[in-house]
Amino acid sequence: MLFFAHLPLDLGVISVFLCQNDPGMCDDWDATAGANRAFVFTGPLSAATVPAEGETLLGAVTALRPHPADTPTAEPVLGRLGGEPGWLQGDETPGCPSCSTPMTFTAELEEGADFETSANFGGGGLGYLFHCRPCSEAAFLWQR
């Protein structure tokens, strides 16, 4: 799975992974099919050590910050935190896998400019991140 996003939030850190193997062959548009995974980490975290040998690839690094839509920013912002999802195909809010309650919208993520290092949401798609605070669960899906 492709590591896609690491979002430090007040509830902890949510890390998002998605299938990029043979695009269209994974059910990566479905938050519960297993092609996407989002994990909530709480407590103290520390950075991983970079391996001494081999090649370590980290492509585009992009900021995701809350800001009003009418406030310009010089940073390359690819999405937004909080608010309501801007669904492209209709509401697909997932239920929590632990308690079945509809999950809370957390972030909307866009594709990056570099096709070699950014997520593929089918060209012009959007990714949607959700969480359930009581259960420490998270889910991710995308639409095009």
PDB file of C-alpha atoms in Angstrom:
ATOM      1  CA  MET A   1       0.000   0.000   0.000  1.00  0.00           C
ATOM      2  CA  LEU A   2       1.086   3.551  -0.695  1.00  0.00           C
ATOM      3  CA  PHE A   3       1.579   5.814   2.316  1.00  0.00           C
ATOM      4  CA  PHE A   4      -0.480   8.861   1.453  1.00  0.00           C
ATOM      5  CA  ALA A   5      -0.963  11.182   4.406  1.00  0.00           C
ATOM      6  CA  HIS A   6       0.026  11.766   8.018  1.00  0.00           C
ATOM      7  CA  LEU A   7      -2.342  14.200   9.729  1.00  0.00           C
ATOM      8  CA  PRO A   8      -1.539  15.399  13.268  1.00  0.00           C
ATOM      9  CA  LEU A   9      -4.857  16.321  14.869  1.00  0.00           C
ATOM     10  CA  ASP A  10      -6.057  17.008  18.412  1.00  0.00           C
ATOM     11  CA  LEU A  11      -7.232  13.376  18.748  1.00  0.00           C
ATOM     12  CA  GLY A  12      -3.791  12.013  17.779  1.00  0.00           C
ATOM     13  CA  VAL A  13      -2.302  11.284  14.375  1.00  0.00           C
ATOM     14  CA  ILE A  14      -4.163   9.697  11.482  1.00  0.00           C
ATOM     15  CA  SER A  15      -2.055   7.947   8.849  1.00  0.00           C
ATOM     16  CA  VAL A  16      -3.641   7.080   5.493  1.00  0.00           C
ATOM     17  CA  PHE A  17      -2.585   4.298   3.125  1.00  0.00           C
ATOM     18  CA  LEU A  18      -4.151   3.373  -0.216  1.00  0.00           C
ATOM     19  CA  CYS A  19      -3.868   0.755  -2.920  1.00  0.00           C
ATOM     20  CA  GLN A  20      -2.012   1.924  -6.025  1.00  0.00           C
ATOM     21  CA  ASN A  21      -1.513  -1.543  -7.519  1.00  0.00           C
ATOM     22  CA  ASP A  22      -3.199  -1.813 -10.916  1.00  0.00           C
ATOM     23  CA  PRO A  23      -5.493   1.204 -10.464  1.00  0.00           C
ATOM     24  CA  GLY A  24      -9.093   0.133 -10.853  1.00  0.00           C
ATOM     25  CA  MET A  25      -8.391  -3.406  -9.617  1.00  0.00           C
ATOM     26  CA  CYS A  26      -8.723  -2.539  -5.917  1.00  0.00           C
ATOM     27  CA  ASP A  27     -12.013  -1.385  -4.406  1.00  0.00           C
ATOM     28  CA  ASP A  28     -10.189   1.780  -3.328  1.00  0.00           C
ATOM     29  CA  TRP A  29     -13.343   3.893  -3.569  1.00  0.00           C
ATOM     30  CA  ASP A  30     -14.850   1.885  -0.684  1.00  0.00           C
ATOM     31  CA  ALA A  31     -13.883   2.853   2.867  1.00  0.00           C
ATOM     32  CA  THR A  32     -14.471  -0.681   4.200  1.00  0.00           C
ATOM     33  CA  ALA A  33     -13.200  -2.943   1.366  1.00  0.00           C
ATOM     34  CA  GLY A  34      -9.585  -3.036   2.616  1.00  0.00           C
ATOM     35  CA  ALA A  35      -7.935  -1.270  -0.332  1.00  0.00           C
ATOM     36  CA  ASN A  36      -7.612   1.864   1.812  1.00  0.00           C
ATOM     37  CA  ARG A  37      -6.553   1.939   5.440  1.00  0.00           C
ATOM     38  CA  ALA A  38      -6.493   4.771   7.925  1.00  0.00           C
ATOM     39  CA  PHE A  39      -5.055   4.344  11.407  1.00  0.00           C
ATOM     40  CA  VAL A  40      -5.395   6.553  14.497  1.00  0.00           C
ATOM     41  CA  PHE A  41      -2.269   6.743  16.656  1.00  0.00           C
ATOM     42  CA  THR A  42      -2.403   8.285  20.122  1.00  0.00           C
ATOM     43  CA  GLY A  43       0.210   8.859  22.783  1.00  0.00           C
ATOM     44  CA  PRO A  44       3.837   9.849  22.261  1.00  0.00           C
ATOM     45  CA  LEU A  45       5.157   9.331  18.734  1.00  0.00           C
ATOM     46  CA  SER A  46       8.690   9.451  17.394  1.00  0.00           C
ATOM     47  CA  ALA A  47      10.024   9.646  13.873  1.00  0.00           C
ATOM     48  CA  ALA A  48      11.255   6.469  12.208  1.00  0.00           C
ATOM     49  CA  THR A  49      14.969   6.110  11.581  1.00  0.00           C
ATOM     50  CA  VAL A  50      15.975   6.403   7.943  1.00  0.00           C
ATOM     51  CA  PRO A  51      17.688   3.160   6.813  1.00  0.00           C
ATOM     52  CA  ALA A  52      21.480   3.446   6.372  1.00  0.00           C
ATOM     53  CA  GLU A  53      21.394   1.426   3.142  1.00  0.00           C
ATOM     54  CA  GLY A  54      19.082   1.249   0.177  1.00  0.00           C
ATOM     55  CA  GLU A  55      16.939   3.897  -1.401  1.00  0.00           C
ATOM     56  CA  THR A  56      14.365   5.860   0.571  1.00  0.00           C
ATOM     57  CA  LEU A  57      11.818   7.699  -1.529  1.00  0.00           C
ATOM     58  CA  LEU A  58       9.726  10.556  -0.246  1.00  0.00           C
ATOM     59  CA  GLY A  59       7.966  12.344  -3.039  1.00  0.00           C
ATOM     60  CA  ALA A  60       5.997  15.505  -2.825  1.00  0.00           C
ATOM     61  CA  VAL A  61       5.437  16.895   0.638  1.00  0.00           C
ATOM     62  CA  THR A  62       2.409  19.148   0.811  1.00  0.00           C
ATOM     63  CA  ALA A  63       0.738  21.181   3.514  1.00  0.00           C
ATOM     64  CA  LEU A  64      -2.866  20.627   4.468  1.00  0.00           C
ATOM     65  CA  ARG A  65      -4.080  23.472   6.597  1.00  0.00           C
ATOM     66  CA  PRO A  66      -7.435  24.836   7.640  1.00  0.00           C
ATOM     67  CA  HIS A  67      -8.005  28.259   6.182  1.00  0.00           C
ATOM     68  CA  PRO A  68     -10.999  30.188   4.848  1.00  0.00           C
ATOM     69  CA  ALA A  69     -11.550  29.692   1.137  1.00  0.00           C
ATOM     70  CA  ASP A  70     -11.215  33.433   0.501  1.00  0.00           C
ATOM     71  CA  THR A  71      -7.809  33.672   2.207  1.00  0.00           C
ATOM     72  CA  PRO A  72      -4.952  33.222  -0.292  1.00  0.00           C
ATOM     73  CA  THR A  73      -1.953  31.138   0.701  1.00  0.00           C
ATOM     74  CA  ALA A  74       1.525  30.806  -0.814  1.00  0.00           C
ATOM     75  CA  GLU A  75       1.808  27.184   0.347  1.00  0.00           C
ATOM     76  CA  PRO A  76       0.780  24.295  -1.910  1.00  0.00           C
ATOM     77  CA  VAL A  77      -2.367  23.263  -0.032  1.00  0.00           C
ATOM     78  CA  LEU A  78      -4.081  20.147  -1.368  1.00  0.00           C
ATOM     79  CA  GLY A  79      -7.271  19.866   0.597  1.00  0.00           C
ATOM     80  CA  ARG A  80      -8.879  21.035   3.774  1.00  0.00           C
ATOM     81  CA  LEU A  81      -9.479  20.006   7.350  1.00  0.00           C
ATOM     82  CA  GLY A  82     -12.936  19.848   8.879  1.00  0.00           C
ATOM     83  CA  GLY A  83     -16.188  21.309   7.749  1.00  0.00           C
ATOM     84  CA  GLU A  84     -18.405  19.236   5.475  1.00  0.00           C
ATOM     85  CA  PRO A  85     -17.258  16.970   2.647  1.00  0.00           C
ATOM     86  CA  GLY A  86     -17.708  18.295  -0.883  1.00  0.00           C
ATOM     87  CA  TRP A  87     -19.000  15.019  -2.299  1.00  0.00           C
ATOM     88  CA  LEU A  88     -18.450  14.479  -6.014  1.00  0.00           C
ATOM     89  CA  GLN A  89     -20.871  11.534  -6.327  1.00  0.00           C
ATOM     90  CA  GLY A  90     -23.090  11.711  -3.264  1.00  0.00           C
ATOM     91  CA  ASP A  91     -22.787  11.057   0.451  1.00  0.00           C
ATOM     92  CA  GLU A  92     -20.794   7.927   1.314  1.00  0.00           C
ATOM     93  CA  THR A  93     -20.095   8.640   4.989  1.00  0.00           C
ATOM     94  CA  PRO A  94     -18.804   5.331   6.403  1.00  0.00           C
ATOM     95  CA  GLY A  95     -20.052   3.739   9.587  1.00  0.00           C
ATOM     96  CA  CYS A  96     -17.501   2.963  12.271  1.00  0.00           C
ATOM     97  CA  PRO A  97     -16.395  -0.681  11.992  1.00  0.00           C
ATOM     98  CA  SER A  98     -16.497  -0.985  15.798  1.00  0.00           C
ATOM     99  CA  CYS A  99     -19.757   0.763  16.764  1.00  0.00           C
ATOM    100  CA  SER A 100     -21.561   1.324  13.404  1.00  0.00           C
ATOM    101  CA  THR A 101     -22.103   5.037  14.179  1.00  0.00           C
ATOM    102  CA  PRO A 102     -21.591   7.350  11.180  1.00  0.00           C
ATOM    103  CA  MET A 103     -17.988   8.553  11.302  1.00  0.00           C
ATOM    104  CA  THR A 104     -17.002  12.231  11.612  1.00  0.00           C
ATOM    105  CA  PHE A 105     -15.629  13.983   8.518  1.00  0.00           C
ATOM    106  CA  THR A 106     -11.987  14.908   9.129  1.00  0.00           C
ATOM    107  CA  ALA A 107     -10.319  16.009   5.878  1.00  0.00           C
ATOM    108  CA  GLU A 108     -10.747  16.277   2.142  1.00  0.00           C
ATOM    109  CA  LEU A 109      -7.598  15.488   0.152  1.00  0.00           C
ATOM    110  CA  GLU A 110      -6.740  16.250  -3.466  1.00  0.00           C
ATOM    111  CA  GLU A 111      -4.351  14.680  -5.955  1.00  0.00           C
ATOM    112  CA  GLY A 112      -0.915  16.265  -6.154  1.00  0.00           C
ATOM    113  CA  ALA A 113       0.692  17.850  -9.207  1.00  0.00           C
ATOM    114  CA  ASP A 114       3.382  15.160  -9.684  1.00  0.00           C
ATOM    115  CA  PHE A 115       1.880  11.931 -11.047  1.00  0.00           C
ATOM    116  CA  GLU A 116       4.948   9.924  -9.935  1.00  0.00           C
ATOM    117  CA  THR A 117       4.619  10.773  -6.246  1.00  0.00           C
ATOM    118  CA  SER A 118       1.019  11.762  -5.662  1.00  0.00           C
ATOM    119  CA  ALA A 119      -2.099   9.688  -5.146  1.00  0.00           C
ATOM    120  CA  ASN A 120      -4.176   8.673  -8.136  1.00  0.00           C
ATOM    121  CA  PHE A 121      -7.858   9.383  -7.572  1.00  0.00           C
ATOM    122  CA  GLY A 122      -8.702   8.793 -11.232  1.00  0.00           C
ATOM    123  CA  GLY A 123      -7.829  12.315 -12.396  1.00  0.00           C
ATOM    124  CA  GLY A 124      -9.676  15.088 -10.599  1.00  0.00           C
ATOM    125  CA  GLY A 125     -10.967  12.899  -7.780  1.00  0.00           C
ATOM    126  CA  LEU A 126     -11.052  13.704  -4.083  1.00  0.00           C
ATOM    127  CA  GLY A 127     -10.157  11.627  -1.037  1.00  0.00           C
ATOM    128  CA  TYR A 128     -12.274  11.754   2.125  1.00  0.00           C
ATOM    129  CA  LEU A 129     -10.965  10.959   5.602  1.00  0.00           C
ATOM    130  CA  PHE A 130     -13.276  10.139   8.535  1.00  0.00           C
ATOM    131  CA  HIS A 131     -12.786   9.133  12.155  1.00  0.00           C
ATOM    132  CA  CYS A 132     -14.693   7.836  15.183  1.00  0.00           C
ATOM    133  CA  ARG A 133     -13.185   9.405  18.289  1.00  0.00           C
ATOM    134  CA  PRO A 134     -14.695   7.014  20.908  1.00  0.00           C
ATOM    135  CA  CYS A 135     -13.448   3.914  19.064  1.00  0.00           C
ATOM    136  CA  SER A 136     -10.129   5.375  17.754  1.00  0.00           C
ATOM    137  CA  GLU A 137     -11.036   4.193  14.259  1.00  0.00           C
ATOM    138  CA  ALA A 138     -10.473   5.971  10.947  1.00  0.00           C
ATOM    139  CA  ALA A 139     -11.561   5.340   7.361  1.00  0.00           C
ATOM    140  CA  PHE A 140     -10.641   6.693   3.927  1.00  0.00           C
ATOM    141  CA  LEU A 141     -12.351   6.574   0.542  1.00  0.00           C
ATOM    142  CA  TRP A 142     -12.250   8.534  -2.673  1.00  0.00           C
ATOM    143  CA  GLN A 143     -14.582   9.594  -5.451  1.00  0.00           C
ATOM    144  CA  ARG A 144     -14.077  10.758  -9.003  1.00  0.00           C
TER     145      ARG A 144
END
